[in-house]
Amino acid sequence: MRLRQLGSSDLQVSEISLGSWLTYSGGVEADATAACTRAAFDAGITFFDTANVYGRGAAEEAWGAILADYRREDYVLATKVYFPMSDTDRGLSPEQIHKQVDASLRRLRTDHVDLYQCHRFDAETPIEDTMEALAEVVRAGKARYLGVSEWTPEQIRAGIEACPDDVRIVSSQPQYSMLWRAPEAEVFPTTAELGIANIVWSPMAEGVLTGKYRPGEPVPVDSRAASDEMNGFIRQKLTDRTLEAVQRLAPIAEGAGLSMAEMALAWVLRRSELASAIVGASRPEQVHANAAAAGIELTADTLAAIDEALGDVPVTGQQLGPGASPAITHR
């Protein structure tokens, strides 16, 4: 497993990281969560990404119990804040930031996270208030560095301008895959200019890029798409047009001596703007299969063949991520 620098921080993170968005928030049982986490360590994955809203704290609690068996210095831990935790608890106001970070640390059974991320931009709170509260979290030793997720380039710049000099935004977490290329337009150039690393989510398009979903056929019974707990986002990707394009990738992967998953992950990791690609897994063997993508470099011919196979199916150009807004509020 190769490591990459996380922006301007002193953190090095594994190229492949383990996420807990749908799986460990309730999509799989506790035993599977523990087995996948152990498999991650076995495979050299040392970067773990979660959020308070995943299962309304369930994912953090699960990892709090499991990671207690490992030395804190042996892994990098990230969580997020913004989405509703109750009818009244949401957003990035100073009150919420301080309340939610303490709750996350209790669930995670640790005194600090390495990366505390704004899950979305809060247009209802002045950015100056948000960044000053986050700076207080860092100064208190509850987080080492700050990150953002699905912020526009304008919002990233506003956050940096409002950030006190003694703390730093070091990461951005956009969606990125062969099928969703929106960050290439503006987010990647902006973060590269500002010394911010990208940690991308859904690099395999929730499993669509593994090729297991076939046009005109029922979804596999053991897949994410068949799970009521995990299929809320994937359905829009399961069109015949998209699935037919993905099937055209299969001979390209075979010709390169790679699995479809390895090729999809290597494709996103080809970008120097990335520090890590977050994968989900419901079985330990999936963790090991995904970890095998670290260090793979695709040839120019393979990259060209991928573009030809997918045609105009991928989403390109600057796009707002799910749940994101372009608005910015100042004091």
Short mmCIF file of C-alpha atoms in Angstrom, two decimals:
data_model
loop_
_atom_site.label_atom_id
_atom_site.label_comp_id
_atom_site.label_asym_id
_atom_site.label_seq_id
_atom_site.Cartn_x
_atom_site.Cartn_y
_atom_site.Cartn_z
CA MET A 1 0.00 0.00 0.00
CA ARG A 2 1.44 3.33 -1.05
CA LEU A 3 1.04 6.48 1.04
CA ARG A 4 0.39 10.01 -0.16
CA GLN A 5 0.74 13.35 1.62
CA LEU A 6 -2.52 14.92 2.75
CA GLY A 7 -2.16 18.42 1.37
CA SER A 8 -0.07 20.75 3.49
CA SER A 9 -0.49 18.60 6.61
CA ASP A 10 2.09 16.28 8.10
CA LEU A 11 -0.29 13.35 7.60
CA GLN A 12 0.38 10.55 5.17
CA VAL A 13 -2.65 8.51 4.17
CA SER A 14 -3.04 5.22 2.35
CA GLU A 15 -3.97 5.57 -1.32
CA ILE A 16 -7.00 3.38 -0.65
CA SER A 17 -9.07 4.32 2.40
CA LEU A 18 -12.03 2.61 4.02
CA GLY A 19 -15.32 4.48 4.31
CA SER A 20 -18.42 3.75 6.35
CA TRP A 21 -21.13 5.72 4.57
CA LEU A 22 -23.76 3.06 3.83
CA THR A 23 -22.15 -0.15 5.01
CA TYR A 24 -21.19 0.39 8.65
CA SER A 25 -24.06 2.74 9.42
CA GLY A 26 -26.46 -0.19 9.29
CA GLY A 27 -26.08 -1.76 5.87
CA VAL A 28 -24.10 -4.72 7.18
CA GLU A 29 -23.94 -6.51 10.50
CA ALA A 30 -21.45 -5.72 13.26
CA ASP A 31 -19.41 -8.86 12.64
CA ALA A 32 -18.93 -7.91 8.98
CA THR A 33 -17.96 -4.37 9.96
CA ALA A 34 -15.28 -5.72 12.30
CA ALA A 35 -14.03 -8.23 9.74
CA CYS A 36 -13.74 -5.57 7.02
CA THR A 37 -11.92 -3.20 9.35
CA ARG A 38 -9.42 -5.89 10.34
CA ALA A 39 -8.97 -6.75 6.68
CA ALA A 40 -8.17 -3.10 5.97
CA PHE A 41 -5.31 -3.12 8.46
CA ASP A 42 -4.08 -6.44 7.04
CA ALA A 43 -4.07 -4.89 3.54
CA GLY A 44 -2.14 -1.81 4.65
CA ILE A 45 -5.10 0.58 4.69
CA THR A 46 -4.56 3.04 7.53
CA PHE A 47 -7.00 5.83 6.64
CA PHE A 48 -10.59 5.55 7.87
CA ASP A 49 -13.35 8.01 6.91
CA THR A 50 -16.73 8.35 8.60
CA ALA A 51 -19.30 11.02 9.55
CA ASN A 52 -21.60 11.72 12.46
CA VAL A 53 -24.69 11.44 10.24
CA TYR A 54 -23.91 7.91 9.00
CA GLY A 55 -26.61 5.97 10.79
CA ARG A 56 -27.03 8.98 13.12
CA GLY A 57 -23.88 8.00 14.98
CA ALA A 58 -24.02 4.24 14.35
CA ALA A 59 -20.98 4.16 12.07
CA GLU A 60 -18.88 6.16 14.53
CA GLU A 61 -19.96 3.90 17.38
CA ALA A 62 -19.08 0.80 15.39
CA TRP A 63 -15.59 2.03 14.64
CA GLY A 64 -15.14 3.35 18.16
CA ALA A 65 -15.52 -0.19 19.46
CA ILE A 66 -13.39 -1.83 16.75
CA LEU A 67 -10.55 0.70 16.53
CA ALA A 68 -10.11 0.60 20.30
CA ASP A 69 -8.15 -2.61 19.69
CA TYR A 70 -5.53 -0.72 17.64
CA ARG A 71 -2.90 1.83 18.63
CA ARG A 72 -4.18 5.32 17.90
CA GLU A 73 -0.92 6.29 16.18
CA ASP A 74 -1.31 3.43 13.70
CA TYR A 75 -4.22 4.92 11.76
CA VAL A 76 -5.56 8.23 10.46
CA LEU A 77 -9.17 8.93 11.43
CA ALA A 78 -11.54 11.39 9.75
CA THR A 79 -15.14 12.31 10.49
CA LYS A 80 -17.55 15.02 9.36
CA VAL A 81 -20.21 17.45 10.58
CA TYR A 82 -23.15 19.26 8.92
CA PHE A 83 -26.13 17.03 8.15
CA PRO A 84 -29.04 16.73 10.62
CA MET A 85 -28.50 14.64 13.73
CA SER A 86 -31.97 15.55 15.05
CA ASP A 87 -34.80 17.92 14.22
CA THR A 88 -32.79 20.78 15.70
CA ASP A 89 -29.17 19.69 15.39
CA ARG A 90 -27.68 20.47 11.97
CA GLY A 91 -25.33 22.84 10.19
CA LEU A 92 -22.02 24.50 10.94
CA SER A 93 -22.86 27.12 13.55
CA PRO A 94 -20.32 27.44 16.38
CA GLU A 95 -22.79 25.83 18.78
CA GLN A 96 -23.28 22.83 16.52
CA ILE A 97 -19.59 22.39 15.74
CA HIS A 98 -18.64 22.23 19.41
CA LYS A 99 -21.59 20.00 20.30
CA GLN A 100 -21.10 17.59 17.44
CA VAL A 101 -17.33 17.19 17.69
CA ASP A 102 -17.64 16.21 21.34
CA ALA A 103 -20.37 13.71 20.51
CA SER A 104 -18.30 12.24 17.65
CA LEU A 105 -15.25 11.82 19.90
CA ARG A 106 -17.34 10.03 22.52
CA ARG A 107 -18.71 7.63 19.93
CA LEU A 108 -15.27 7.08 18.38
CA ARG A 109 -13.71 6.53 21.82
CA THR A 110 -10.81 8.86 21.11
CA ASP A 111 -9.65 12.28 22.26
CA HIS A 112 -9.04 13.56 18.73
CA VAL A 113 -9.63 12.98 15.04
CA ASP A 114 -6.88 13.64 12.54
CA LEU A 115 -9.23 15.29 10.07
CA TYR A 116 -12.49 17.10 10.88
CA GLN A 117 -14.48 17.83 7.74
CA CYS A 118 -17.41 20.08 6.88
CA HIS A 119 -19.74 17.61 5.18
CA ARG A 120 -21.29 20.43 3.10
CA PHE A 121 -21.17 24.24 3.12
CA ASP A 122 -23.62 25.90 5.52
CA ALA A 123 -25.03 28.95 3.73
CA GLU A 124 -27.13 29.83 6.79
CA THR A 125 -24.05 30.50 8.93
CA PRO A 126 -21.44 33.18 8.17
CA ILE A 127 -18.28 31.45 6.99
CA GLU A 128 -16.27 33.50 9.48
CA ASP A 129 -18.26 32.03 12.38
CA THR A 130 -17.78 28.49 11.08
CA MET A 131 -14.04 28.79 10.57
CA GLU A 132 -13.43 30.46 13.93
CA ALA A 133 -15.31 27.65 15.69
CA LEU A 134 -13.36 25.02 13.77
CA ALA A 135 -10.13 26.78 14.73
CA GLU A 136 -11.16 26.47 18.37
CA VAL A 137 -11.65 22.73 17.85
CA VAL A 138 -8.11 22.43 16.48
CA ARG A 139 -6.60 24.57 19.24
CA ALA A 140 -8.33 22.38 21.82
CA GLY A 141 -6.58 19.33 20.35
CA LYS A 142 -9.85 17.69 19.29
CA ALA A 143 -8.84 17.72 15.60
CA ARG A 144 -5.46 18.05 13.97
CA TYR A 145 -6.56 19.40 10.60
CA LEU A 146 -9.66 20.59 8.78
CA GLY A 147 -11.26 19.39 5.56
CA VAL A 148 -14.33 20.08 3.44
CA SER A 149 -16.63 17.94 1.32
CA GLU A 150 -18.47 19.00 -1.85
CA TRP A 151 -17.56 22.67 -1.46
CA THR A 152 -17.37 24.72 -4.64
CA PRO A 153 -14.07 26.40 -5.55
CA GLU A 154 -15.54 29.73 -4.42
CA GLN A 155 -16.54 28.24 -1.07
CA ILE A 156 -13.09 26.69 -0.60
CA ARG A 157 -11.45 30.06 -1.18
CA ALA A 158 -13.89 31.76 1.20
CA GLY A 159 -13.12 29.17 3.87
CA ILE A 160 -9.39 29.67 3.52
CA GLU A 161 -9.74 33.46 3.65
CA ALA A 162 -11.81 33.18 6.85
CA CYS A 163 -9.51 30.59 8.43
CA PRO A 164 -7.28 31.89 11.27
CA ASP A 165 -3.59 31.72 10.48
CA ASP A 166 -2.82 28.95 12.96
CA VAL A 167 -5.13 26.33 11.40
CA ARG A 168 -5.41 24.89 7.89
CA ILE A 169 -7.87 23.37 5.48
CA VAL A 170 -5.83 20.51 4.03
CA SER A 171 -8.38 18.38 2.16
CA SER A 172 -11.41 18.38 -0.09
CA GLN A 173 -13.74 15.39 -0.51
CA PRO A 174 -15.63 15.41 -3.81
CA GLN A 175 -17.32 12.58 -5.65
CA TYR A 176 -15.07 11.35 -8.46
CA SER A 177 -15.10 8.36 -10.78
CA MET A 178 -14.94 7.40 -14.45
CA LEU A 179 -18.66 8.24 -14.56
CA TRP A 180 -18.54 11.47 -12.48
CA ARG A 181 -15.68 13.69 -13.66
CA ALA A 182 -17.01 17.04 -12.49
CA PRO A 183 -14.07 17.85 -10.13
CA GLU A 184 -11.67 17.92 -13.08
CA ALA A 185 -13.22 21.19 -14.33
CA GLU A 186 -12.62 23.52 -11.39
CA VAL A 187 -12.22 21.73 -8.05
CA PHE A 188 -8.97 19.93 -8.89
CA PRO A 189 -7.25 23.02 -10.35
CA THR A 190 -8.33 25.10 -7.36
CA THR A 191 -7.16 22.62 -4.77
CA ALA A 192 -3.85 22.10 -6.57
CA GLU A 193 -3.27 25.86 -6.53
CA LEU A 194 -4.08 26.08 -2.82
CA GLY A 195 -2.08 23.05 -1.68
CA ILE A 196 -5.18 21.06 -0.74
CA ALA A 197 -5.41 17.31 -1.34
CA ASN A 198 -8.51 15.51 -2.54
CA ILE A 199 -9.99 12.44 -0.88
CA VAL A 200 -12.56 11.18 -3.35
CA TRP A 201 -15.73 9.26 -2.56
CA SER A 202 -17.61 6.75 -4.72
CA PRO A 203 -14.61 6.04 -7.01
CA MET A 204 -16.36 2.90 -8.26
CA ALA A 205 -19.75 4.63 -8.61
CA GLU A 206 -21.15 2.56 -5.73
CA GLY A 207 -20.05 -0.64 -7.40
CA VAL A 208 -21.45 0.10 -10.85
CA LEU A 209 -17.93 0.20 -12.29
CA THR A 210 -17.23 -3.35 -11.13
CA GLY A 211 -19.48 -4.51 -13.98
CA LYS A 212 -21.70 -6.65 -11.76
CA TYR A 213 -24.84 -4.74 -12.79
CA ARG A 214 -25.87 -5.74 -16.30
CA PRO A 215 -28.37 -4.01 -18.59
CA GLY A 216 -31.73 -5.72 -18.77
CA GLU A 217 -30.97 -8.08 -15.86
CA PRO A 218 -32.14 -8.04 -12.21
CA VAL A 219 -29.59 -6.67 -9.75
CA PRO A 220 -27.63 -9.35 -7.84
CA VAL A 221 -29.43 -10.28 -4.63
CA ASP A 222 -26.30 -9.71 -2.53
CA SER A 223 -25.50 -6.29 -4.03
CA ARG A 224 -25.87 -2.76 -2.68
CA ALA A 225 -28.61 -2.06 -5.21
CA ALA A 226 -30.72 -4.89 -3.73
CA SER A 227 -30.43 -3.51 -0.19
CA ASP A 228 -33.12 -1.11 1.02
CA GLU A 229 -30.58 0.31 3.48
CA MET A 230 -27.97 1.10 0.82
CA ASN A 231 -29.64 1.64 -2.57
CA GLY A 232 -30.92 5.20 -2.21
CA PHE A 233 -28.25 6.78 -4.43
CA ILE A 234 -27.29 3.97 -6.79
CA ARG A 235 -30.62 3.65 -8.58
CA GLN A 236 -30.05 6.69 -10.79
CA LYS A 237 -26.86 5.07 -12.12
CA LEU A 238 -28.58 1.85 -13.20
CA THR A 239 -29.79 2.98 -16.59
CA ASP A 240 -29.27 0.74 -19.60
CA ARG A 241 -27.21 3.44 -21.28
CA THR A 242 -24.78 3.64 -18.36
CA LEU A 243 -24.64 -0.11 -17.79
CA GLU A 244 -24.02 -0.80 -21.47
CA ALA A 245 -21.12 1.66 -21.44
CA VAL A 246 -19.66 0.02 -18.33
CA GLN A 247 -19.84 -3.41 -19.99
CA ARG A 248 -17.66 -2.02 -22.77
CA LEU A 249 -14.95 -1.53 -20.15
CA ALA A 250 -14.70 -5.25 -19.36
CA PRO A 251 -12.45 -6.26 -22.30
CA ILE A 252 -10.23 -3.23 -21.61
CA ALA A 253 -9.66 -4.35 -18.03
CA GLU A 254 -9.05 -7.91 -19.16
CA GLY A 255 -6.52 -6.73 -21.72
CA ALA A 256 -4.68 -4.77 -19.03
CA GLY A 257 -4.65 -7.80 -16.72
CA LEU A 258 -6.84 -6.03 -14.17
CA SER A 259 -10.18 -6.52 -12.50
CA MET A 260 -12.82 -3.90 -13.22
CA ALA A 261 -12.48 -2.61 -9.64
CA GLU A 262 -8.71 -2.31 -9.93
CA MET A 263 -9.02 -0.38 -13.17
CA ALA A 264 -11.66 1.98 -11.75
CA LEU A 265 -9.54 2.76 -8.69
CA ALA A 266 -6.31 3.09 -10.66
CA TRP A 267 -8.14 5.50 -12.98
CA VAL A 268 -8.96 7.94 -10.17
CA LEU A 269 -5.57 7.52 -8.49
CA ARG A 270 -3.81 8.56 -11.70
CA ARG A 271 -4.53 12.16 -10.68
CA SER A 272 -1.80 13.86 -8.65
CA GLU A 273 -4.46 16.01 -6.97
CA LEU A 274 -5.66 12.93 -5.05
CA ALA A 275 -4.38 11.71 -1.71
CA SER A 276 -6.79 8.79 -1.36
CA ALA A 277 -9.82 7.04 -2.82
CA ILE A 278 -12.47 5.96 -0.31
CA VAL A 279 -13.95 2.52 -0.84
CA GLY A 280 -16.79 0.76 0.93
CA ALA A 281 -16.86 -2.95 1.57
CA SER A 282 -19.31 -5.42 3.07
CA ARG A 283 -16.96 -8.43 2.93
CA PRO A 284 -13.24 -8.74 3.82
CA GLU A 285 -12.36 -10.09 0.39
CA GLN A 286 -13.67 -6.86 -1.15
CA VAL A 287 -11.28 -4.88 1.03
CA HIS A 288 -8.29 -6.90 -0.18
CA ALA A 289 -9.44 -6.73 -3.80
CA ASN A 290 -9.74 -2.93 -3.61
CA ALA A 291 -6.41 -2.53 -1.82
CA ALA A 292 -4.72 -4.33 -4.73
CA ALA A 293 -5.33 -1.25 -6.89
CA ALA A 294 -2.74 0.79 -4.99
CA GLY A 295 0.31 1.46 -7.12
CA ILE A 296 -1.24 0.37 -10.43
CA GLU A 297 -0.48 2.75 -13.30
CA LEU A 298 -2.63 2.65 -16.41
CA THR A 299 -1.03 3.06 -19.82
CA ALA A 300 -1.97 5.87 -22.19
CA ASP A 301 -3.57 3.30 -24.49
CA THR A 302 -5.73 1.97 -21.67
CA LEU A 303 -6.83 5.46 -20.66
CA ALA A 304 -7.73 6.28 -24.26
CA ALA A 305 -9.69 3.04 -24.61
CA ILE A 306 -11.66 3.85 -21.43
CA ASP A 307 -12.64 7.26 -22.78
CA GLU A 308 -13.71 5.74 -26.09
CA ALA A 309 -15.77 3.03 -24.40
CA LEU A 310 -17.65 5.45 -22.16
CA GLY A 311 -18.21 8.12 -24.79
CA ASP A 312 -20.42 10.94 -23.54
CA VAL A 313 -21.89 8.96 -20.65
CA PRO A 314 -19.66 10.48 -17.91
CA VAL A 315 -20.78 13.68 -16.19
CA THR A 316 -18.30 16.46 -16.94
CA GLY A 317 -18.03 20.17 -16.22
CA GLN A 318 -18.46 21.84 -12.86
CA GLN A 319 -21.47 20.32 -11.07
CA LEU A 320 -22.85 20.65 -7.57
CA GLY A 321 -22.59 17.50 -5.51
CA PRO A 322 -25.65 15.98 -3.83
CA GLY A 323 -26.86 18.16 -1.00
CA ALA A 324 -24.56 21.03 -1.98
CA SER A 325 -25.37 24.71 -2.54
CA PRO A 326 -23.31 27.43 -4.25
CA ALA A 327 -24.31 30.14 -1.74
CA ILE A 328 -21.86 31.84 0.63
CA THR A 329 -22.82 33.94 3.66
CA HIS A 330 -20.52 36.48 5.29
CA ARG A 331 -20.88 38.43 8.50
#
